[in-house]
Tab-separated table of C-alpha atoms in Angstrom:
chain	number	residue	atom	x	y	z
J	1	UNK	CA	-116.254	-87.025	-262.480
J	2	UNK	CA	-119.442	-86.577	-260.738
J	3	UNK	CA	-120.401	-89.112	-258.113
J	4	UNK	CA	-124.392	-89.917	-259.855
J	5	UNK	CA	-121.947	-91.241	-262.741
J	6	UNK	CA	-122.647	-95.340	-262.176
J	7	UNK	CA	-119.083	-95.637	-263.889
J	8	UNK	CA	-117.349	-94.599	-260.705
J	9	UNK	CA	-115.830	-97.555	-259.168
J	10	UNK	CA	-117.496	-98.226	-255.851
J	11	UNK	CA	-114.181	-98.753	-252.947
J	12	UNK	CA	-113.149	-102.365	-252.843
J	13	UNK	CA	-113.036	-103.805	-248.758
J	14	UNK	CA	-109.370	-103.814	-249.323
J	15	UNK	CA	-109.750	-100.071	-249.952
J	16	UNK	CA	-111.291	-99.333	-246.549
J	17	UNK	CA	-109.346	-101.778	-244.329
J	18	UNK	CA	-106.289	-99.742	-246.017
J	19	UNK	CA	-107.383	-96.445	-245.313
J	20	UNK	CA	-108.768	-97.680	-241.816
J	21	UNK	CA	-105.235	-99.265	-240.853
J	22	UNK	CA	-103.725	-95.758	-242.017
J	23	UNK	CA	-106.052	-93.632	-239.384
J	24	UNK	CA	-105.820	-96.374	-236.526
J	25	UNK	CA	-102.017	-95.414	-236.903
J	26	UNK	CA	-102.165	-92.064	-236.828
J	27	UNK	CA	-104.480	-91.769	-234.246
J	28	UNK	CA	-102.335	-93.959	-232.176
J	29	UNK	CA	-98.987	-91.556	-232.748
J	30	UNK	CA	-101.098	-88.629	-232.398
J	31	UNK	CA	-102.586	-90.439	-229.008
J	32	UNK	CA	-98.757	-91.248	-227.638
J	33	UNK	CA	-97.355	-87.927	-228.635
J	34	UNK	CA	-99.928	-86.335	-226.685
J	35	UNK	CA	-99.617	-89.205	-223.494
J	36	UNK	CA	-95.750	-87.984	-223.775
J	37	UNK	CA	-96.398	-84.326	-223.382
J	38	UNK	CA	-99.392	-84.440	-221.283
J	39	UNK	CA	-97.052	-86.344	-218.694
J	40	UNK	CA	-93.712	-83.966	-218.856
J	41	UNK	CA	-96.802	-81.289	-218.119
J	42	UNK	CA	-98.443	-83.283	-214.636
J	43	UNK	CA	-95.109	-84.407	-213.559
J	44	UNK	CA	-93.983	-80.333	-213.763
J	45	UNK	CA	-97.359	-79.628	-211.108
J	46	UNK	CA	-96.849	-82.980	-208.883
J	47	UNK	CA	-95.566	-82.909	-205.469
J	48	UNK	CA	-95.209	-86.691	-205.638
J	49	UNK	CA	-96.033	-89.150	-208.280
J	50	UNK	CA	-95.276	-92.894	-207.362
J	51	UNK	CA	-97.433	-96.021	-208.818
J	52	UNK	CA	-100.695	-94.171	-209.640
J	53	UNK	CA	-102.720	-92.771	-212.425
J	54	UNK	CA	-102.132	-89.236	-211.157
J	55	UNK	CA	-100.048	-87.482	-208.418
J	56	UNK	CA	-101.041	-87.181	-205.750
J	57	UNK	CA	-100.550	-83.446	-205.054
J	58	UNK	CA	-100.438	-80.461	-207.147
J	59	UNK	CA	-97.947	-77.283	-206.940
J	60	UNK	CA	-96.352	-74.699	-208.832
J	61	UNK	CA	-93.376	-74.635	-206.508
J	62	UNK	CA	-91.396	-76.604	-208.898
J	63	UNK	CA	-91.594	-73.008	-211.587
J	64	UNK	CA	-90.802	-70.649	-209.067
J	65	UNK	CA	-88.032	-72.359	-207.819
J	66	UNK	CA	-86.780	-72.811	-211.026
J	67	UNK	CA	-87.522	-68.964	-211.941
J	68	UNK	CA	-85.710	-68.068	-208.682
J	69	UNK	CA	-82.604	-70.312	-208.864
J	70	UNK	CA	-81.476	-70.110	-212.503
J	71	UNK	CA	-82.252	-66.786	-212.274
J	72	UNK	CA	-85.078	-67.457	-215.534
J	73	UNK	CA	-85.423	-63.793	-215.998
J	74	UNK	CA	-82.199	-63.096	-217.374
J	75	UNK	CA	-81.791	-66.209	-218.967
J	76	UNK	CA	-84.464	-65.625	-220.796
J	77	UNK	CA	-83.282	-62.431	-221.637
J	78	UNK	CA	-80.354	-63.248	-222.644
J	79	UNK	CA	-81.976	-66.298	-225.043
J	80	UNK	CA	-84.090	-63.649	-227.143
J	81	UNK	CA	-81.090	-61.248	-227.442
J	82	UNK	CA	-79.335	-64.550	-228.984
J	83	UNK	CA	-82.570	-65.617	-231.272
J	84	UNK	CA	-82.458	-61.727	-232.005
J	85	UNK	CA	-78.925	-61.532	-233.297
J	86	UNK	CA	-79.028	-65.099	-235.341
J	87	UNK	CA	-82.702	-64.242	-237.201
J	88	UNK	CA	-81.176	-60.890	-238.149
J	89	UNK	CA	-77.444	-62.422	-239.225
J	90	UNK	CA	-79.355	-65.222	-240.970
J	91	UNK	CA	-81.628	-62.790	-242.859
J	92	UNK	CA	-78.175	-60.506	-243.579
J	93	UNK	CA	-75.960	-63.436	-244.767
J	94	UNK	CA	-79.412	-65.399	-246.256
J	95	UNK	CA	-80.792	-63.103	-248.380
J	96	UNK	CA	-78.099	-61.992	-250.573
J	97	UNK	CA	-76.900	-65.577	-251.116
J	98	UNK	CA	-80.344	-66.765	-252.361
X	1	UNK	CA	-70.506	-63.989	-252.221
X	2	UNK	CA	-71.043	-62.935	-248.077
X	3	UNK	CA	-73.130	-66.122	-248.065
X	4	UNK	CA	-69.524	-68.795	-249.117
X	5	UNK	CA	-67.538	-66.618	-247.146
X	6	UNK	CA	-69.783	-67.055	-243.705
X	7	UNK	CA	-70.226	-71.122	-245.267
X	8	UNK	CA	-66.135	-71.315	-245.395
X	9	UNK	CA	-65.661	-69.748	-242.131
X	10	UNK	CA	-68.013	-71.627	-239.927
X	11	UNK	CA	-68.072	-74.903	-241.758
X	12	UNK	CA	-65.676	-75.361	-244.205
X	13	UNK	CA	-62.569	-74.440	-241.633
X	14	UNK	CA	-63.776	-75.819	-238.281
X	15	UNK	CA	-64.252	-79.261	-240.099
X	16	UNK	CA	-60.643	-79.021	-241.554
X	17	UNK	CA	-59.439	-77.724	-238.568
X	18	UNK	CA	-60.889	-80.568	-237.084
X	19	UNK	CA	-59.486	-83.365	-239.363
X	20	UNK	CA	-55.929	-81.735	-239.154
X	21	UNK	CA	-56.257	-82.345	-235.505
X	22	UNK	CA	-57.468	-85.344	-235.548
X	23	UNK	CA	-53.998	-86.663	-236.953
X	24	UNK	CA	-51.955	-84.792	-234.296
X	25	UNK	CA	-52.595	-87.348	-231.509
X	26	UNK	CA	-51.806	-87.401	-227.887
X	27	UNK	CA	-49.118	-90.082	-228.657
X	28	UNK	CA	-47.447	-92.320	-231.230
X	29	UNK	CA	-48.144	-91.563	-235.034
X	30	UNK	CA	-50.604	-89.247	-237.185
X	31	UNK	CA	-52.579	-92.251	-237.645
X	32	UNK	CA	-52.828	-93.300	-233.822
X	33	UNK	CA	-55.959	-92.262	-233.643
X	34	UNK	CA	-57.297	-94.257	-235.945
X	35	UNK	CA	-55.707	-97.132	-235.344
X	36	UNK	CA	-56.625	-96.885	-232.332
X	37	UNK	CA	-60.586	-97.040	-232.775
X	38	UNK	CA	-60.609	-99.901	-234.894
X	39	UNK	CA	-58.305	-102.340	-232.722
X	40	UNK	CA	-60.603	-102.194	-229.451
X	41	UNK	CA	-63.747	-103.845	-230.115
X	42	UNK	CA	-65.526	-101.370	-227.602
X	43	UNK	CA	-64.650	-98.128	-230.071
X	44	UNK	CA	-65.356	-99.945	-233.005
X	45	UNK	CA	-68.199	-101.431	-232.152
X	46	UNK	CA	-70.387	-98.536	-231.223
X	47	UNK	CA	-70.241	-97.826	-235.593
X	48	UNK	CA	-72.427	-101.290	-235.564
X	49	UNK	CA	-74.637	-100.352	-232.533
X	50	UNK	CA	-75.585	-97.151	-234.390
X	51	UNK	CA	-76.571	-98.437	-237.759
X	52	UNK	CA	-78.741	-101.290	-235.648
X	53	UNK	CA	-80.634	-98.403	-234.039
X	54	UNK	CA	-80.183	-95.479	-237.215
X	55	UNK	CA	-81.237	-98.108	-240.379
X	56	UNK	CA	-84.223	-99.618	-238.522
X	57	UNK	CA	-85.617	-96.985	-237.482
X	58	UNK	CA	-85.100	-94.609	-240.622
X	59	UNK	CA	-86.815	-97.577	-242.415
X	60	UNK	CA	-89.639	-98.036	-240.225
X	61	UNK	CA	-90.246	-94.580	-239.944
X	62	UNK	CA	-89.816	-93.639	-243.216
X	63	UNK	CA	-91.817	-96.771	-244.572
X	64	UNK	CA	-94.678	-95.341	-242.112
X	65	UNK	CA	-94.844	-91.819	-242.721
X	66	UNK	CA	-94.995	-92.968	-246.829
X	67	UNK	CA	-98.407	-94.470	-247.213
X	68	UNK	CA	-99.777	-92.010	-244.809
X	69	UNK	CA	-98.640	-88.452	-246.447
X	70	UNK	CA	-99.958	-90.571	-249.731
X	71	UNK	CA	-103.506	-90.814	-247.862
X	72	UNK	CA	-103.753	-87.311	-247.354
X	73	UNK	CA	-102.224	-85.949	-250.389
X	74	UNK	CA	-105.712	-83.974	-251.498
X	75	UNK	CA	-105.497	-80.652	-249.655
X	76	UNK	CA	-108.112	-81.098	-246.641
X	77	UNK	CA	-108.872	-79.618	-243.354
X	78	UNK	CA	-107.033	-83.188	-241.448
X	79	UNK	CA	-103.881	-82.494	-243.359
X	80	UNK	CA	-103.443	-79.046	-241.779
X	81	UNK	CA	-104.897	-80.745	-238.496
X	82	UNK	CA	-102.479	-83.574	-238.320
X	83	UNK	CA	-99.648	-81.502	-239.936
X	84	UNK	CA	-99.853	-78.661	-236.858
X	85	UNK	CA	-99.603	-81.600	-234.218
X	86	UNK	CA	-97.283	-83.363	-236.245
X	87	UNK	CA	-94.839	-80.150	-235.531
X	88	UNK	CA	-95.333	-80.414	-232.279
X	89	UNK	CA	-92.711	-82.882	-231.389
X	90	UNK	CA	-90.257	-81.122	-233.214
X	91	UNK	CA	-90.652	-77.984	-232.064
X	92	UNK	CA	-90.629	-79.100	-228.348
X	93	UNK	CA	-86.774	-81.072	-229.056
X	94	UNK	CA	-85.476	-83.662	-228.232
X	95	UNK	CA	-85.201	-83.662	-223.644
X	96	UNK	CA	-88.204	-82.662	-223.168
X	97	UNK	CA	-89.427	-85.773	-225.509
X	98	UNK	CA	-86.679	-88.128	-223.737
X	99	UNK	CA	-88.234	-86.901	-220.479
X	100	UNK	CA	-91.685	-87.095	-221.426
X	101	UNK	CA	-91.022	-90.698	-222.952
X	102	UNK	CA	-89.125	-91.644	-219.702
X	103	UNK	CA	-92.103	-91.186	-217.541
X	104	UNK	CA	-95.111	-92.426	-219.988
X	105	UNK	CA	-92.850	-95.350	-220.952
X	106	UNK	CA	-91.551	-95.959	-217.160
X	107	UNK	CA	-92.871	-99.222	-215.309
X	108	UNK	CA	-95.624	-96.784	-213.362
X	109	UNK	CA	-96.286	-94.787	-216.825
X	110	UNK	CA	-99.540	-94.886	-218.298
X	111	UNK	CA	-98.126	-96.849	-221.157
X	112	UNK	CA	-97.771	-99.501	-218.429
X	113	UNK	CA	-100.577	-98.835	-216.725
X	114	UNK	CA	-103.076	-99.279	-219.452
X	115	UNK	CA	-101.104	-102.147	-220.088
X	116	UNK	CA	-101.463	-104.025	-217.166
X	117	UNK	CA	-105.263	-103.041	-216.200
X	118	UNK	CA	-106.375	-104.390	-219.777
X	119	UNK	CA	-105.085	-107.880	-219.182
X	120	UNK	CA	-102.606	-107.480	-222.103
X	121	UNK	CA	-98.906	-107.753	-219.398
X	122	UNK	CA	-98.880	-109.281	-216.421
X	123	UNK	CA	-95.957	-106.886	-215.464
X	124	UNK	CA	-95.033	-103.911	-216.729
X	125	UNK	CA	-92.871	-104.236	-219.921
X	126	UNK	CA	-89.334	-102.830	-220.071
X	127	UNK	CA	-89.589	-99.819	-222.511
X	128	UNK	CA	-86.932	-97.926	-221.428
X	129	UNK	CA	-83.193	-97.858	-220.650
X	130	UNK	CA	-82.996	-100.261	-223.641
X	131	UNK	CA	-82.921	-100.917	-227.386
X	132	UNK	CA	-86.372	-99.662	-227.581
X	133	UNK	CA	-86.458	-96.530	-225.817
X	134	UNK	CA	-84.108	-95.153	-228.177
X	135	UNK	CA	-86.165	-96.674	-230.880
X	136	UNK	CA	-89.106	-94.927	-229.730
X	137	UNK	CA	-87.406	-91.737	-228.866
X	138	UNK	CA	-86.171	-91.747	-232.566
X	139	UNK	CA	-89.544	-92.034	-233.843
X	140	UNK	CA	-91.170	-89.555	-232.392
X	141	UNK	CA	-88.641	-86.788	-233.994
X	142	UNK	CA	-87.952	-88.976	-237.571
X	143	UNK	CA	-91.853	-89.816	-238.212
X	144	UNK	CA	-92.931	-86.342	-238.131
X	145	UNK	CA	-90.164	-84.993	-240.048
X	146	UNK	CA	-89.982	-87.906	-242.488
X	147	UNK	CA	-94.319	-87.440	-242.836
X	148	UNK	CA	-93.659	-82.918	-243.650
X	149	UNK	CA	-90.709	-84.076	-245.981
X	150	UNK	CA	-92.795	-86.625	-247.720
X	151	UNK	CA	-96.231	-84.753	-247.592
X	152	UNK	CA	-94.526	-81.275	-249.186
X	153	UNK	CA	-93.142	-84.190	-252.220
X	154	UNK	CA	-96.400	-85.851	-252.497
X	155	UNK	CA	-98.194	-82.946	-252.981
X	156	UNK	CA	-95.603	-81.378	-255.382
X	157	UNK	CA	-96.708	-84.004	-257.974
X	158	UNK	CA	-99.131	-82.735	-260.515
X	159	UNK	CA	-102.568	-84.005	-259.678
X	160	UNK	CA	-103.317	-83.973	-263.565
X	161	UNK	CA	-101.049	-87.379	-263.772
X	162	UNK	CA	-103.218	-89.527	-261.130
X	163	UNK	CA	-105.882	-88.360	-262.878
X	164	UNK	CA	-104.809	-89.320	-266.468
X	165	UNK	CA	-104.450	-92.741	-264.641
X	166	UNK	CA	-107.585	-92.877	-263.399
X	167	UNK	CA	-109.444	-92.024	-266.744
X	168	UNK	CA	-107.659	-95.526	-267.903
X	169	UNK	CA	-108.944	-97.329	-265.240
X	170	UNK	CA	-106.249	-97.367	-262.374
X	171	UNK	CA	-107.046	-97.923	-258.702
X	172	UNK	CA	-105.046	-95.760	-255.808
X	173	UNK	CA	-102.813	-98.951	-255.435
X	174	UNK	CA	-101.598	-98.643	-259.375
X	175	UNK	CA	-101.908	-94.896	-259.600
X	176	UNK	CA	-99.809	-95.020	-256.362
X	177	UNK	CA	-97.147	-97.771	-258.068
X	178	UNK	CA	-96.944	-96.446	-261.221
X	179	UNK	CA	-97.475	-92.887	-261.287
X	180	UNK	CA	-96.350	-91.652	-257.514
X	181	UNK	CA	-93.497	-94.064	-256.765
X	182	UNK	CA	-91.196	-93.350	-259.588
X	183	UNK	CA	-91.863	-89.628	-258.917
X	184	UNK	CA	-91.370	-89.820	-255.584
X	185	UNK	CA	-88.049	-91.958	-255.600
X	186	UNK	CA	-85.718	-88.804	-255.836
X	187	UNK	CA	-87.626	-87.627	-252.649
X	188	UNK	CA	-87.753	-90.584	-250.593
X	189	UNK	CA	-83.749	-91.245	-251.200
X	190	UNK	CA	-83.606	-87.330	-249.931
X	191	UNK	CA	-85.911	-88.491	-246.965
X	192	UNK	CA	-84.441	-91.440	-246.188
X	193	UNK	CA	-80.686	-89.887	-245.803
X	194	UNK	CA	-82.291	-86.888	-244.075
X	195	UNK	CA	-83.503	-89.295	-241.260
X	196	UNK	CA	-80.782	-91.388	-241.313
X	197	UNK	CA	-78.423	-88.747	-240.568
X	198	UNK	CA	-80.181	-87.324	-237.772
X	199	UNK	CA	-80.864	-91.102	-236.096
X	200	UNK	CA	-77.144	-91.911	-236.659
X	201	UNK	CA	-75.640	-88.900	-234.841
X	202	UNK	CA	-78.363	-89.325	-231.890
X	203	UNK	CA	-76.808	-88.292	-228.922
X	204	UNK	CA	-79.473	-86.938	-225.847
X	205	UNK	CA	-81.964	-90.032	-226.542
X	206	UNK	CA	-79.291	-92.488	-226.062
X	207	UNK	CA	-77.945	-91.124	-223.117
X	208	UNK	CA	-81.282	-90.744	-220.985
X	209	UNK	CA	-83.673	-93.393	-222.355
X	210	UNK	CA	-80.975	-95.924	-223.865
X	211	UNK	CA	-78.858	-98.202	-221.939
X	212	UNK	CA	-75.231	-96.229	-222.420
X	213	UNK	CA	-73.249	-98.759	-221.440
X	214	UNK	CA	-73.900	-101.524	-223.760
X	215	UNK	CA	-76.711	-101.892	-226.376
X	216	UNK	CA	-77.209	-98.247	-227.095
X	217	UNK	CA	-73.405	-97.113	-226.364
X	218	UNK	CA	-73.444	-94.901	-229.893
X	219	UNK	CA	-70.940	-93.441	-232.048
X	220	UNK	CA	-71.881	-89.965	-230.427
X	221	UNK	CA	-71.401	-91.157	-227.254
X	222	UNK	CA	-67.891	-92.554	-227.875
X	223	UNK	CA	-66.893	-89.195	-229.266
X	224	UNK	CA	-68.118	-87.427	-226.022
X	225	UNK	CA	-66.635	-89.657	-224.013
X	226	UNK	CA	-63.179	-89.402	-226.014
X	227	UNK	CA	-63.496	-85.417	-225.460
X	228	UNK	CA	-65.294	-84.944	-221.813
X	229	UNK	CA	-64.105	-87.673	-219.729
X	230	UNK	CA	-60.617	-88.865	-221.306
X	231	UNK	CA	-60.166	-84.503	-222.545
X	232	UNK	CA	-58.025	-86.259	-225.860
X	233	UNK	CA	-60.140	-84.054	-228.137
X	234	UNK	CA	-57.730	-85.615	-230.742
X	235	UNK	CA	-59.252	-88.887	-230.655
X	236	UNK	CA	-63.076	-87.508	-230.137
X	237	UNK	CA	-61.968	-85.566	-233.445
X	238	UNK	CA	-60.563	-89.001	-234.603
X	239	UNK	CA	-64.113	-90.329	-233.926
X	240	UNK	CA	-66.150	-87.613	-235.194
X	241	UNK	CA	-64.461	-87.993	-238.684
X	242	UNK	CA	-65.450	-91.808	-238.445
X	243	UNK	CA	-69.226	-91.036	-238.008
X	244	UNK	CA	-68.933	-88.856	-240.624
X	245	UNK	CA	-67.580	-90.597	-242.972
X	246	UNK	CA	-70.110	-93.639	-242.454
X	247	UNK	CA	-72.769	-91.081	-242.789
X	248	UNK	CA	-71.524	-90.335	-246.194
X	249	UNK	CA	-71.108	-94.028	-247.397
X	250	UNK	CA	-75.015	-94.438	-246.334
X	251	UNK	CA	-75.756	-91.759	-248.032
X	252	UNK	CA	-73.516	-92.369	-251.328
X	253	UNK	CA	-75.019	-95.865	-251.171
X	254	UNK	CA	-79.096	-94.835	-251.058
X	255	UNK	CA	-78.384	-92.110	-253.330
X	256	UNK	CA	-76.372	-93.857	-255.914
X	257	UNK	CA	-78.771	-96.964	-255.664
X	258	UNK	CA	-82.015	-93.968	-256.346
X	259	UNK	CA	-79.738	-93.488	-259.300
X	260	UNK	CA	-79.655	-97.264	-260.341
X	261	UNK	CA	-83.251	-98.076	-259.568
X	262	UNK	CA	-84.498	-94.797	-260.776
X	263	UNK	CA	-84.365	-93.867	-264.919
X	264	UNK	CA	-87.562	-91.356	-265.977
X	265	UNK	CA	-88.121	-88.121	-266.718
X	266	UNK	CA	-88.529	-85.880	-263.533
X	267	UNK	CA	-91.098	-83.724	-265.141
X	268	UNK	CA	-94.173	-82.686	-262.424
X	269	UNK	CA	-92.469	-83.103	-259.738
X	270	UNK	CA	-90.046	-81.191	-257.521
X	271	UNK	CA	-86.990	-82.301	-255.889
């Protein structure tokens, strides 16, 4: 159908409040999902964060002392060598079944 | 024949294993257990607690993500847009989401905030540690995966059958009633138990943004109390087989009312 065809049906109002409503609501998941990551990401860098928009001071200390008291390097380490082992028993026991 | 073996050995036998035990209690008879859950209102209870938080949400979620995978059915640069951040959520799981939600939803969140300096609370409004933070927490994971599940059915439908519809005439409203929904029922009934299993066996949400106590004291949480704090894994056992067995009367009930509701040919679509 090409749109110069005058038999196209123009979109009713109900139409485009529809589709509207339908972005308004994504755009306000989309919006929170964001809001919900964006703050586990500040509160990682704040020193303190009580009653305000933002904290009030910004450090890394809170990685490094995470990297230095679990030890991150081998736990991380020892997380591939796990994804390693189940992506290759997966793909062993997987492919012959399918 | 590798792939029923490694299915019977870690599924097949831990669950048997598992209901074996389950009638071997601490004391009294096989079915202590049992008897046990559904005599004190605060073991049988939590089965009721869960469904309020697992059927709402599945609904709302799941009556949500329907009209909007529908709106962006035709393959476009905004459904790879919004289907990438739509992942997001899942991939990051389910703590850091609880402790994301915990501080944007907090009484000093922005949530709050925003809130308060548009006019629209006078104080900040309880969103967490409650009914609703669970709600909330449940969305964010069930929306996203009920919107892929729903999008990757949508689209499965040939586009030659809208079309023939809208040679005679039919809006997106009738195409959508007539020609989409009665395809689509198989998939939504898939959907729908999909979600509702995951909400019903919720377990991490519940504990950090719910109230554990009371309202949101779930099935899940009964079991791990059962097996971490009383160590009768007999009864947590007893417990898990409840849940399940719920599960698979929801289930049994959408999919046998899909089966009721549901008589056409399944031809152009998958699933």
């Amino acid at each position: 159908m090409s749109a110069a065809a005058p038999s196209v049906p123009r979109r009713s109002l109900g139409d485009r409040l529809w589709s509207t409503a339908m972005v308004v609501l994504i755009v306000f998941f989309v919006v929170n999902v964001f809001g919900v990551i964006t703050s586990v990401i500040v509160s990682s860098f704040a020193t303190r964060w009580l009653g305000t928009w933002l904290p009030s001071g910004w450090t890394t200390r809170c990685y490094s002392a995470a990297w230095a008291e679990f030890q991150l390097d081998e736990v991380l380490l020892v997380t591939m060598e796990i994804v390693f082992m189940v992506v290759v028993l997966s793909i062993v026991i997987g492919v012959p079944a399918a | 024949v590798p792939g029923i073996l490694v299915v019977l050995l870690l599924f097949i036998y831990p669950f048997l294993h598992g209901l074996v035990l389950s009638f071997e209690p601490k004391e009294g008879g096989g079915l202590a257990n049992y008897l046990r859950f559904f005599s004190q209102p605060f073991l049988y209870n939590t089965i009721a607690t869960t469904l309020w938080i697992a059927i709402p949400t599945t609904l709302v979620n799941v009556g949500l993500a329907l009209p909007i995978a529908f709106g962006m059915r035709r393959n476009s640069a905004w459904q790879r847009v919004l289907t990438t951040i739509l992942v997001l959520p899942i991939t990051l799981g389910t703590v850091l989401i609880a402790q994301g939600l915990l501080t944007y939803l907090g009484p000093q969140g922005w949530v709050n905030r925003v809130l308060i300096e548009s006019g629209l609370a006078s104080s900040p409004i309880r969103l967490t540690h409650n009914y609703w933070g669970v709600f909330l927490a449940l969305s964010i994971a069930e929306f996203p995966f009920a919107f892929l599940l729903i999008l990757s059915y949508v689209t499965g439908i040939d586009p030659a059958l809208p079309r023939a519809a809208a040679t005679l005439g039919a809006g997106p409203g009738r195409q959508f009633l007539h020609v989409y929904l009665p395809l689509l029922a198989p998939g939504l009934a898939i959907t729908f138990c999909l979600c509702f299993v995951q909400a019903f066996s919720v377990f991490p949400s519940a504990v950090l943004l719910g109230a554990s106590a009371g309202p949101t004291r779930v099935i899940a949480i009964a079991a791990y109390t059962a097996a971490f704090e009383e160590y009768d894994y007999s009864m947590a056992l007893a417990i898990a087989m409840i849940m399940g067995a719920v599960q698979l009367i929801i289930v049994g009930a959408v999919l046998a009312l899909r089966g009721a509701v549901y008589r056409g040919p399944a031809s152009g679509a998958k699933g």
